[in-house]
CSV table of N, CA and C in Angstrom, one decimal:
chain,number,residue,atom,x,y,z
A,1,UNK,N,-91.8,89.1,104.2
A,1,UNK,CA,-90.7,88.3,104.8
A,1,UNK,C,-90.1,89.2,105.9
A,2,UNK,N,-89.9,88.4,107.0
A,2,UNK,CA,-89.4,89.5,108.0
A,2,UNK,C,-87.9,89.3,108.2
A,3,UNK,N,-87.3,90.1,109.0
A,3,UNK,CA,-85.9,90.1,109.2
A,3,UNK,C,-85.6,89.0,109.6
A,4,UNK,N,-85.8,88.6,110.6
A,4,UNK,CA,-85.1,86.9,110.4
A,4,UNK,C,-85.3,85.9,109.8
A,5,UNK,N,-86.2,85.7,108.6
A,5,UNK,CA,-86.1,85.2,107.8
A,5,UNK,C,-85.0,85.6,106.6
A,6,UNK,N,-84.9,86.8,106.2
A,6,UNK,CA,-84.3,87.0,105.6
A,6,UNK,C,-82.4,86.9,105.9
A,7,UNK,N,-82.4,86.9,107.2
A,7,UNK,CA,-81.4,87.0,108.0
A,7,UNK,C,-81.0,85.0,107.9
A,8,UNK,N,-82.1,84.1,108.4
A,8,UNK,CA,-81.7,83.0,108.1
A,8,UNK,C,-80.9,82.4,106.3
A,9,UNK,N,-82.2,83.3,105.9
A,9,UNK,CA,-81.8,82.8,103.6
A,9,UNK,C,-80.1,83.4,103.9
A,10,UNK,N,-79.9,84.7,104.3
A,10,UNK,CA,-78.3,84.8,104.1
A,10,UNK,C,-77.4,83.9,104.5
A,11,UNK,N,-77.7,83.6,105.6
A,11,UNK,CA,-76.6,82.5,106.6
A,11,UNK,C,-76.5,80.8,105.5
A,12,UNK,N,-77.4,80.6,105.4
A,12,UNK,CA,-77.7,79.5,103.9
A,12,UNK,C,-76.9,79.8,103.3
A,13,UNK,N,-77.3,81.2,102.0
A,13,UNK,CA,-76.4,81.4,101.4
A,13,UNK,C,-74.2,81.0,101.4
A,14,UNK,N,-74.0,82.0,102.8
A,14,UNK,CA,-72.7,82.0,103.2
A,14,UNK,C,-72.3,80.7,103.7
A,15,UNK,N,-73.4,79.8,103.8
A,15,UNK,CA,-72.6,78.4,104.7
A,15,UNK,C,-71.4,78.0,103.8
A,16,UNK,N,-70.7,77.4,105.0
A,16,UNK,CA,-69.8,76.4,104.8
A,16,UNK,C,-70.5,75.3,104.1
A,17,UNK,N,-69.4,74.5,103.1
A,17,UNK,CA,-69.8,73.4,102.3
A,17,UNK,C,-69.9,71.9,103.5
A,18,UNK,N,-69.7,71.9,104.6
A,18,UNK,CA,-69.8,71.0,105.7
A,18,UNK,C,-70.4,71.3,106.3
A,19,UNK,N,-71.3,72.9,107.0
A,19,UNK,CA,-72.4,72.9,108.0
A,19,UNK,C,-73.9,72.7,107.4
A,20,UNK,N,-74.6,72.4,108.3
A,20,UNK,CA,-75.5,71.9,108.3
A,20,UNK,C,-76.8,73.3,108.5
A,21,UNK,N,-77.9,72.9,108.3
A,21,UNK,CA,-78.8,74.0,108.4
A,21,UNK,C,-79.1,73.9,110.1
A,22,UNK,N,-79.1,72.7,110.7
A,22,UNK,CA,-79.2,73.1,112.1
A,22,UNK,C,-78.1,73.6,112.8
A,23,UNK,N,-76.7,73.6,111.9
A,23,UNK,CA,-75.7,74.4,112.5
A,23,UNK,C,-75.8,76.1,112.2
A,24,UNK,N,-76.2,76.3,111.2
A,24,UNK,CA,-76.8,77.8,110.8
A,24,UNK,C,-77.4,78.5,111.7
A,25,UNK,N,-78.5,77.3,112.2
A,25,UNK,CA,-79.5,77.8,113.5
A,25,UNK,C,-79.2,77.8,114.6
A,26,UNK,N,-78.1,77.1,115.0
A,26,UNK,CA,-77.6,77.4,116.3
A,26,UNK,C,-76.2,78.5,115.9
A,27,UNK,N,-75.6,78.6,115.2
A,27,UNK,CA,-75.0,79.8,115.2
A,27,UNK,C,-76.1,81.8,115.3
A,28,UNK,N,-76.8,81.3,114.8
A,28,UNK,CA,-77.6,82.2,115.0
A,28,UNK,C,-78.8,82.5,116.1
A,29,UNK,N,-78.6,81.6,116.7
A,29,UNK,CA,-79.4,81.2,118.0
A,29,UNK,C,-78.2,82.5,119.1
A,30,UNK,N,-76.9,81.4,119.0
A,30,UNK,CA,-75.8,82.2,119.8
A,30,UNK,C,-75.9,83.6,119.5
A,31,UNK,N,-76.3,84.3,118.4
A,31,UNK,CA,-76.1,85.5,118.4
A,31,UNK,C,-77.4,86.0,119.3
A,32,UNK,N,-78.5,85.2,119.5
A,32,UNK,CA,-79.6,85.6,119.9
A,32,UNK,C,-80.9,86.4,119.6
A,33,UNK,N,-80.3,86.4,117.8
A,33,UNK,CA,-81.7,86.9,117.1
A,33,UNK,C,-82.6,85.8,117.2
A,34,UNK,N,-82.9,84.5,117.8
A,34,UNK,CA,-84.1,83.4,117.9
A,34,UNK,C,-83.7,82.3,118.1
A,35,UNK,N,-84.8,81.5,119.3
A,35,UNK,CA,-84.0,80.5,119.8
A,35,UNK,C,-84.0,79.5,118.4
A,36,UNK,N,-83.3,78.2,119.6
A,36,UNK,CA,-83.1,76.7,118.6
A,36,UNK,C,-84.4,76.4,117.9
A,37,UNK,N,-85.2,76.5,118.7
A,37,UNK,CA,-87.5,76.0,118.6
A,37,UNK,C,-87.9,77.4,117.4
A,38,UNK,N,-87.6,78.5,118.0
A,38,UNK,CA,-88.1,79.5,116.5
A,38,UNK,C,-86.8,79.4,115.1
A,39,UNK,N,-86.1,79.0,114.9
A,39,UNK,CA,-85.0,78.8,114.0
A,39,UNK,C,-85.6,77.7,113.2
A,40,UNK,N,-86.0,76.4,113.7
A,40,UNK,CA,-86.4,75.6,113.1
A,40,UNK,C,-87.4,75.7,112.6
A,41,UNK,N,-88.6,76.5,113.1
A,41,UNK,CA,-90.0,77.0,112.7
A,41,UNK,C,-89.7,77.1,111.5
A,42,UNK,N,-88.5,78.4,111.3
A,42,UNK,CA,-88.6,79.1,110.0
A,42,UNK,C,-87.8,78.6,109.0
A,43,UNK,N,-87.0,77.3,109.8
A,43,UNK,CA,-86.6,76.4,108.2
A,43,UNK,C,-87.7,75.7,107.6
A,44,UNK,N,-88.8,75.3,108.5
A,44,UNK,CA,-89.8,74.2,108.3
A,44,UNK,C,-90.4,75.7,107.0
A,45,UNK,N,-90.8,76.7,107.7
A,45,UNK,CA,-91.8,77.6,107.1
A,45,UNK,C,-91.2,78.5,105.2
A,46,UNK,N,-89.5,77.8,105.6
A,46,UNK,CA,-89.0,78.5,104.4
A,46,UNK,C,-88.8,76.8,103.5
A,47,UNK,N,-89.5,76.1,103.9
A,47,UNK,CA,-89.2,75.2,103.2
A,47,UNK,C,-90.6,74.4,102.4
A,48,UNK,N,-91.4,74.7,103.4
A,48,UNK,CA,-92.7,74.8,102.9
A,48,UNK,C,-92.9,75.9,101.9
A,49,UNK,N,-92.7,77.0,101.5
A,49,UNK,CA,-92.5,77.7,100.8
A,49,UNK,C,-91.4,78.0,99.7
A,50,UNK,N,-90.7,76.7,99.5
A,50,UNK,CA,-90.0,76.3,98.4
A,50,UNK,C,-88.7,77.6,98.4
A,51,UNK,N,-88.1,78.1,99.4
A,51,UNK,CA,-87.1,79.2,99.8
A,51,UNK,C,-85.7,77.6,99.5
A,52,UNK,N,-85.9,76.6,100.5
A,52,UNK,CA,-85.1,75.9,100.7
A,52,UNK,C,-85.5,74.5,100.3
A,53,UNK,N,-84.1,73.6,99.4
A,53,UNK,CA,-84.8,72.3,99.4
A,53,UNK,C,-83.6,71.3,100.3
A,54,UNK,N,-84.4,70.5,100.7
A,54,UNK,CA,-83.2,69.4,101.9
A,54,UNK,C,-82.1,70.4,102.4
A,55,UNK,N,-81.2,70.8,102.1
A,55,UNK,CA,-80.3,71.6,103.4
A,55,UNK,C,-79.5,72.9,101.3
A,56,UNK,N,-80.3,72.7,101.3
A,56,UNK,CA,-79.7,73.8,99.9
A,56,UNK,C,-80.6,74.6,99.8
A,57,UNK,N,-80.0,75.8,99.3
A,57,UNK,CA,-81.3,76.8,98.5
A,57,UNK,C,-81.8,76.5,97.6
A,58,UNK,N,-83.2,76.7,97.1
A,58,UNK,CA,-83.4,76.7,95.6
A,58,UNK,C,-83.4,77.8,94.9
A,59,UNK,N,-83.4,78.3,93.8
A,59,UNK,CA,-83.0,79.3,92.7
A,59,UNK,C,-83.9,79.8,93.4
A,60,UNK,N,-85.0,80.0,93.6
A,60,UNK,CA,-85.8,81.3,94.6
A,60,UNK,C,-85.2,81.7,95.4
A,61,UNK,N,-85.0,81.2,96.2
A,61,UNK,CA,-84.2,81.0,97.9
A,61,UNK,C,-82.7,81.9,97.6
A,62,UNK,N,-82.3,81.6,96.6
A,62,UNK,CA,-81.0,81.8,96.3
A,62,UNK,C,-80.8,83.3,95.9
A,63,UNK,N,-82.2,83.5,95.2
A,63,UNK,CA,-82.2,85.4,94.4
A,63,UNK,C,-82.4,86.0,95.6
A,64,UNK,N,-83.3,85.7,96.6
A,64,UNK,CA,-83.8,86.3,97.7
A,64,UNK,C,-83.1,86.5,98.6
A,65,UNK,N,-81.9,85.5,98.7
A,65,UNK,CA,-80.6,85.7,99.8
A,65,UNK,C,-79.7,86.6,98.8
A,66,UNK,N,-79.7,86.6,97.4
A,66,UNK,CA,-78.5,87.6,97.0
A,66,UNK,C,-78.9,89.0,96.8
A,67,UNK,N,-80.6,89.3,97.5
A,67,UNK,CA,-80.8,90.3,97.2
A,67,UNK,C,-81.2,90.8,98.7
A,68,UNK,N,-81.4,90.1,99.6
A,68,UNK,CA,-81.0,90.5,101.0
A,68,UNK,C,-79.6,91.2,101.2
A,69,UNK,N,-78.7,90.1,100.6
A,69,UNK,CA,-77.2,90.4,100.7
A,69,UNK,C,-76.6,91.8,100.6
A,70,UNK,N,-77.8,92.3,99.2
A,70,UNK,CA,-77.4,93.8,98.7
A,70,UNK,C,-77.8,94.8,100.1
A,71,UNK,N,-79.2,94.3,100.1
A,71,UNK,CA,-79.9,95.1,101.0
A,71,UNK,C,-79.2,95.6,102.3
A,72,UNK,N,-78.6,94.7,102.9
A,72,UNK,CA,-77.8,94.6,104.4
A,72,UNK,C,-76.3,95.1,103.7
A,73,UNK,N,-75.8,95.4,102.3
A,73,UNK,CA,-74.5,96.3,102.1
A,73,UNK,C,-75.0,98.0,101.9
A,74,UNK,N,-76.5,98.3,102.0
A,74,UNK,CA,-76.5,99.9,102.0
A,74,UNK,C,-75.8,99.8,103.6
């Protein structure tokens, strides 16, 4: 899994109970780690791969964002 993927499962994780996964991706677009076109790639590709279901994590998705989480607190 590469950094921006892992970097997207966190942002999931931390959303707001109102934003949207294409708001995720344009907040993170603005930071400029990947555009709006590669953002959506990797929802389609983390979704195909059962990371994410409809705009939620699933229990996979969810260990792998709380263990990214750790990883980015060393």
């Amino acid at each position: 899994m590469d950094i921006n993927e892992k970097v997207l499962l966190l942002a999931i994780l931390k959303k707001e109970s109102n934003e949207t996964l294409n708001d995720i991706v344009l907040k993170l677009e603005d930071t400029g780690l990947f555009s709006f076109k590669e953002g959506k790639k990797l929802l389609k590709k983390l979704k195909a791969e059962q990371f994410i279901s409809d705009s939620f994590l699933t229990l996979k998705g969810e260990a792998i964002a709380k263990n990214v989480e750790q990883e980015f607190k060393i």
